[in-house]
Short mmCIF file of C-alpha atoms and ligand atoms in Angstrom, two decimals:
data_model
loop_
_atom_site.label_atom_id
_atom_site.label_comp_id
_atom_site.label_asym_id
_atom_site.label_seq_id
_atom_site.Cartn_x
_atom_site.Cartn_y
_atom_site.Cartn_z
CA MET A 21 108.17 37.70 146.97
CA ILE A 22 109.41 34.56 145.31
CA LYS A 23 113.00 35.14 146.45
CA ASP A 24 111.63 35.70 150.13
CA ASN A 25 109.95 32.54 149.80
CA LEU A 26 112.94 30.65 148.54
CA ASN A 27 115.20 31.85 151.42
CA THR A 28 112.50 30.50 153.93
CA ILE A 29 112.31 27.35 152.44
CA ARG A 30 116.19 27.24 152.31
CA GLU A 31 115.93 28.24 155.78
CA GLY A 32 113.69 25.34 156.68
CA ILE A 33 115.67 22.74 154.99
CA ARG A 34 118.66 24.02 157.08
CA GLU A 35 117.06 23.76 160.02
CA ALA A 36 115.78 20.04 159.32
CA CYS A 37 119.37 19.51 158.16
CA ASP A 38 120.60 20.30 161.33
CA LYS A 39 118.11 18.55 163.45
CA SER A 40 118.97 15.08 161.70
CA GLY A 41 122.61 15.30 161.35
CA ARG A 42 122.54 16.03 157.39
CA ASP A 43 124.69 17.87 155.24
CA VAL A 44 122.53 20.79 153.71
CA ASN A 45 124.52 20.20 150.49
CA ASP A 46 122.94 17.05 150.11
CA VAL A 47 119.47 18.14 149.58
CA THR A 48 118.40 19.59 146.22
CA LEU A 49 115.56 21.81 146.16
CA ILE A 50 113.29 21.37 143.03
CA ALA A 51 111.02 24.57 142.49
CA VAL A 52 107.87 23.04 140.98
CA SER A 53 106.81 25.72 138.42
CA LYS A 54 104.00 23.87 136.91
CA PHE A 55 101.23 26.20 135.41
CA LYS A 56 103.63 29.54 136.49
CA PRO A 57 104.52 31.95 133.79
CA LEU A 58 108.16 32.23 132.63
CA GLU A 59 108.60 35.28 134.72
CA ASP A 60 107.94 33.65 137.83
CA LEU A 61 110.84 30.78 136.56
CA MET A 62 113.22 33.51 136.02
CA GLU A 63 112.52 35.22 139.19
CA ALA A 64 113.58 31.85 141.12
CA TYR A 65 116.37 31.73 138.95
CA GLU A 66 117.75 34.93 139.64
CA ALA A 67 117.43 33.78 143.09
CA GLY A 68 119.75 30.77 142.27
CA VAL A 69 117.21 27.90 141.47
CA ARG A 70 118.37 25.70 138.86
CA ASP A 71 116.07 22.87 139.13
CA PHE A 72 112.59 23.20 138.26
CA GLY A 73 109.74 20.47 138.41
CA GLU A 74 107.14 20.45 135.56
CA ASN A 75 104.22 17.56 135.37
CA ARG A 76 103.08 18.03 131.73
CA VAL A 77 105.41 17.38 128.82
CA GLN A 78 104.50 20.01 126.79
CA GLU A 79 105.07 22.61 129.39
CA LEU A 80 108.31 21.17 130.13
CA VAL A 81 109.57 21.29 126.78
CA ASP A 82 108.25 24.97 126.24
CA LYS A 83 110.30 26.37 129.19
CA TYR A 84 113.19 24.22 128.61
CA GLU A 85 113.66 26.08 125.19
CA LYS A 86 112.97 29.43 126.52
CA MET A 87 115.01 29.32 130.13
CA PRO A 88 118.51 29.71 130.23
CA LYS A 89 120.57 26.70 129.43
CA ASP A 90 121.65 25.76 133.01
CA ALA A 91 118.55 25.12 134.11
CA ARG A 92 117.41 21.68 134.74
CA PHE A 93 114.16 20.52 134.25
CA HIS A 94 112.74 17.66 136.20
CA MET A 95 109.47 15.36 134.85
CA ILE A 96 107.28 14.77 137.93
CA GLY A 97 104.03 14.19 136.53
CA HIS A 98 102.23 10.85 135.20
CA LEU A 99 103.86 10.26 132.01
CA GLN A 100 102.19 8.80 128.84
CA LYS A 101 104.13 6.30 126.58
CA ASN A 102 103.31 8.56 123.39
CA LYS A 103 104.66 11.52 124.81
CA VAL A 104 108.50 9.96 126.18
CA LYS A 105 110.25 10.72 122.96
CA TYR A 106 109.73 14.86 123.40
CA LEU A 107 111.23 14.73 126.64
CA ILE A 108 114.47 12.58 125.87
CA GLY A 109 117.37 14.72 126.36
CA LYS A 110 115.20 17.59 128.04
CA ALA A 111 114.15 16.27 131.29
CA VAL A 112 117.47 15.87 133.72
CA LEU A 113 115.56 13.09 135.64
CA ILE A 114 112.02 11.45 135.17
CA HIS A 115 110.85 10.77 138.66
CA SER A 116 107.24 8.96 137.68
CA VAL A 117 108.25 5.71 136.24
CA ASP A 118 106.05 3.08 137.70
CA ASN A 119 105.63 0.37 135.25
CA PHE A 120 108.01 -1.63 132.91
CA GLU A 121 106.29 -0.82 129.81
CA LEU A 122 106.67 2.96 130.38
CA ALA A 123 110.88 2.19 130.87
CA SER A 124 110.62 0.00 127.71
CA VAL A 125 109.50 3.13 125.48
CA ILE A 126 112.31 5.40 127.66
CA GLN A 127 114.69 2.56 126.53
CA LYS A 128 113.56 2.54 123.32
CA GLU A 129 113.88 6.58 122.87
CA SER A 130 117.02 6.88 124.53
CA GLU A 131 118.61 4.38 122.61
CA LYS A 132 117.73 6.00 119.29
CA ALA A 133 118.82 9.65 120.50
CA GLY A 134 122.26 8.14 121.82
CA VAL A 135 121.80 8.75 125.38
CA ILE A 136 121.10 7.39 128.94
CA THR A 137 117.96 8.79 130.96
CA ASP A 138 118.00 8.67 134.34
CA ILE A 139 114.77 7.91 136.31
CA LEU A 140 113.35 7.17 139.77
CA ILE A 141 110.72 4.59 140.56
CA GLU A 142 107.67 6.14 141.89
CA VAL A 143 106.27 4.10 144.96
CA ASN A 144 102.91 4.86 146.02
CA VAL A 145 104.07 4.14 149.71
CA ALA A 146 100.75 5.32 151.24
CA LYS A 147 98.39 3.07 148.97
CA GLU A 148 96.16 5.84 147.88
CA ASP A 149 94.11 4.41 145.33
CA THR A 150 94.12 8.19 143.52
CA LYS A 151 97.62 8.04 143.09
CA PHE A 152 100.10 6.59 140.74
CA GLY A 153 103.26 4.90 141.39
CA CYS A 154 103.93 0.97 142.10
CA PHE A 155 103.30 -0.63 145.39
CA THR A 156 106.02 -1.09 147.90
CA GLU A 157 105.85 -5.00 147.15
CA ASP A 158 106.25 -4.65 143.63
CA ALA A 159 109.29 -2.28 143.47
CA LEU A 160 112.02 -4.95 143.53
CA SER A 161 110.71 -6.85 140.92
CA LEU A 162 110.07 -3.71 138.81
CA VAL A 163 113.40 -1.87 139.76
CA THR A 164 115.08 -5.66 138.38
CA LYS A 165 113.58 -5.83 135.02
CA ILE A 166 114.21 -2.29 134.52
CA SER A 167 117.95 -2.60 135.27
CA LYS A 168 118.31 -4.72 132.56
CA LEU A 169 117.38 -1.89 130.05
CA PRO A 170 120.84 -0.67 129.06
CA ASN A 171 119.64 3.42 128.34
CA VAL A 172 117.54 3.50 131.48
CA ARG A 173 119.49 3.97 134.77
CA ILE A 174 117.81 3.70 138.07
CA LYS A 175 118.88 6.48 140.33
CA GLY A 176 116.55 6.13 143.17
CA LEU A 177 112.66 6.53 144.51
CA MET A 178 110.32 8.85 144.73
CA THR A 179 107.00 9.32 146.58
CA ILE A 180 103.82 11.53 146.38
CA ALA A 181 102.67 11.33 149.91
CA PRO A 182 99.30 12.38 150.88
CA TYR A 183 98.20 15.89 151.29
CA VAL A 184 98.17 16.88 155.00
CA GLU A 185 97.89 19.86 157.09
CA ASP A 186 100.55 18.74 159.36
CA GLY A 187 103.53 17.23 157.66
CA GLU A 188 104.44 14.74 160.46
CA GLU A 189 101.36 12.59 159.69
CA ASN A 190 103.62 11.70 156.64
CA ARG A 191 106.62 10.70 158.51
CA GLN A 192 105.89 7.16 158.53
CA HIS A 193 105.44 7.37 154.40
CA PHE A 194 109.15 8.83 154.18
CA VAL A 195 110.48 6.24 156.57
CA ALA A 196 109.16 3.56 154.68
CA LEU A 197 110.39 4.76 151.11
CA ARG A 198 114.09 5.27 152.60
CA GLN A 199 113.56 1.87 153.98
CA LEU A 200 112.54 0.40 150.67
CA GLY A 201 115.63 2.08 149.15
CA ILE A 202 117.91 0.55 151.68
CA ASP A 203 116.28 -2.95 151.02
CA ILE A 204 116.77 -2.26 146.99
CA ASP A 205 120.41 -1.22 147.61
CA SER A 206 121.29 -4.20 149.51
CA GLN A 207 120.67 -6.19 146.56
CA ASN A 208 123.37 -4.83 144.79
CA ILE A 209 121.49 -4.68 141.59
CA ASP A 210 123.55 -3.61 138.03
CA ASN A 211 122.80 -0.56 136.79
CA VAL A 212 120.79 0.24 139.98
CA SER A 213 121.65 2.91 142.70
CA MET A 214 119.74 4.61 145.14
CA ASP A 215 121.33 7.62 145.95
CA ILE A 216 117.88 9.84 145.40
CA TYR A 217 114.79 10.06 147.58
CA SER A 218 112.37 12.38 145.92
CA MET A 219 109.81 13.30 148.84
CA GLY A 220 108.19 15.87 150.51
CA MET A 221 106.39 18.99 149.15
CA THR A 222 104.93 22.03 150.40
CA CYS A 223 103.21 20.52 153.41
CA ASP A 224 106.10 18.11 154.72
CA TYR A 225 109.36 18.86 153.09
CA LYS A 226 111.01 19.52 156.29
CA VAL A 227 109.68 16.19 157.89
CA ALA A 228 111.04 14.52 154.61
CA VAL A 229 114.40 16.12 154.85
CA THR A 230 114.78 14.83 158.29
CA GLU A 231 113.71 11.48 156.99
CA GLY A 232 116.50 11.43 154.48
CA ALA A 233 114.94 13.17 151.41
CA THR A 234 117.81 14.14 148.59
CA MET A 235 115.15 16.23 146.54
CA VAL A 236 112.00 17.93 147.80
CA ARG A 237 109.52 19.43 145.20
CA VAL A 238 107.92 22.22 146.44
CA GLY A 239 105.66 24.29 144.51
CA THR A 240 102.89 26.53 146.62
CA ALA A 241 105.31 27.59 148.97
CA ILE A 242 107.65 29.14 146.47
CA PHE A 243 105.33 30.63 143.71
CA GLY A 244 101.85 30.95 145.59
CA GLU A 245 98.57 29.03 144.90
CA ARG A 246 98.46 27.60 141.46
CA ASN A 247 94.88 28.80 139.90
CA ILE A 248 94.71 25.18 138.20
CA ILE A 249 95.62 21.77 139.87
C1 LIG I 25 102.24 20.08 142.28
C2 LIG I 25 103.59 18.85 142.64
C3 LIG I 25 104.36 19.05 143.57
C4 LIG I 25 104.55 20.38 144.52
O1 LIG I 25 103.22 20.60 145.16
P1 LIG I 25 103.10 22.02 146.14
O2 LIG I 25 102.13 21.34 147.16
O3 LIG I 25 102.81 22.90 145.63
O4 LIG I 25 104.49 21.97 147.06
C5 LIG I 25 104.91 18.09 144.13
N1 LIG I 25 105.34 17.17 143.50
C6 LIG I 25 104.66 16.93 142.50
C7 LIG I 25 104.78 15.07 141.82
C8 LIG I 25 103.55 17.26 142.11
O5 LIG I 25 102.85 17.48 141.05
#
């Protein structure tokens, strides 16, 4: 079941790459496994998945400790400052950094652990008031400030687009995130790269890929509906 779902999604990513002249190897599928039991993660692992997305620190850490060592865990949910210390060295990438105070705590904890932590800046391109993320117009100054933190490395941008029936409706938001990344990249800020665009979920991952997503975060289409949101 999970295996068949994965094949369908991989096929969808491949089609979207073909359509837009992209290399399928430039797109990483992150299996969003939040609220799902370890057996489901293992089934995905057996089918070749190595990247998993979680939105709660405790759950990420638990699963990190129980899964095979080459499984990578991405923190994709809103992150509280007091929980950062548990994540350091365990989350391969924190997708949800949207303010300087949070980045400063990541700096402090990373320095303590003697590591550099890779992050993405979460941008609320659609300006939904229910969502976290900085606004597009504030992103450059935030990136510039965070770039001075030696143990934090900005690798790109992330957005959560609105939930839609037709993924096409979100194309404008993916275009906007990509354009923002190109603008930031053109500033050549030390310690900052714009290699990662984390965008696209079950409802719109194909559209996101055609607009340059390098990471798509897909949950429902792989693991089925979640009982809790
Ligand atoms: C839950 C979640 C996803 C996956 O959503 P689906 O619609 O189930 O594919 C992706 N990104 C984030 C940040 C999430 O919280």
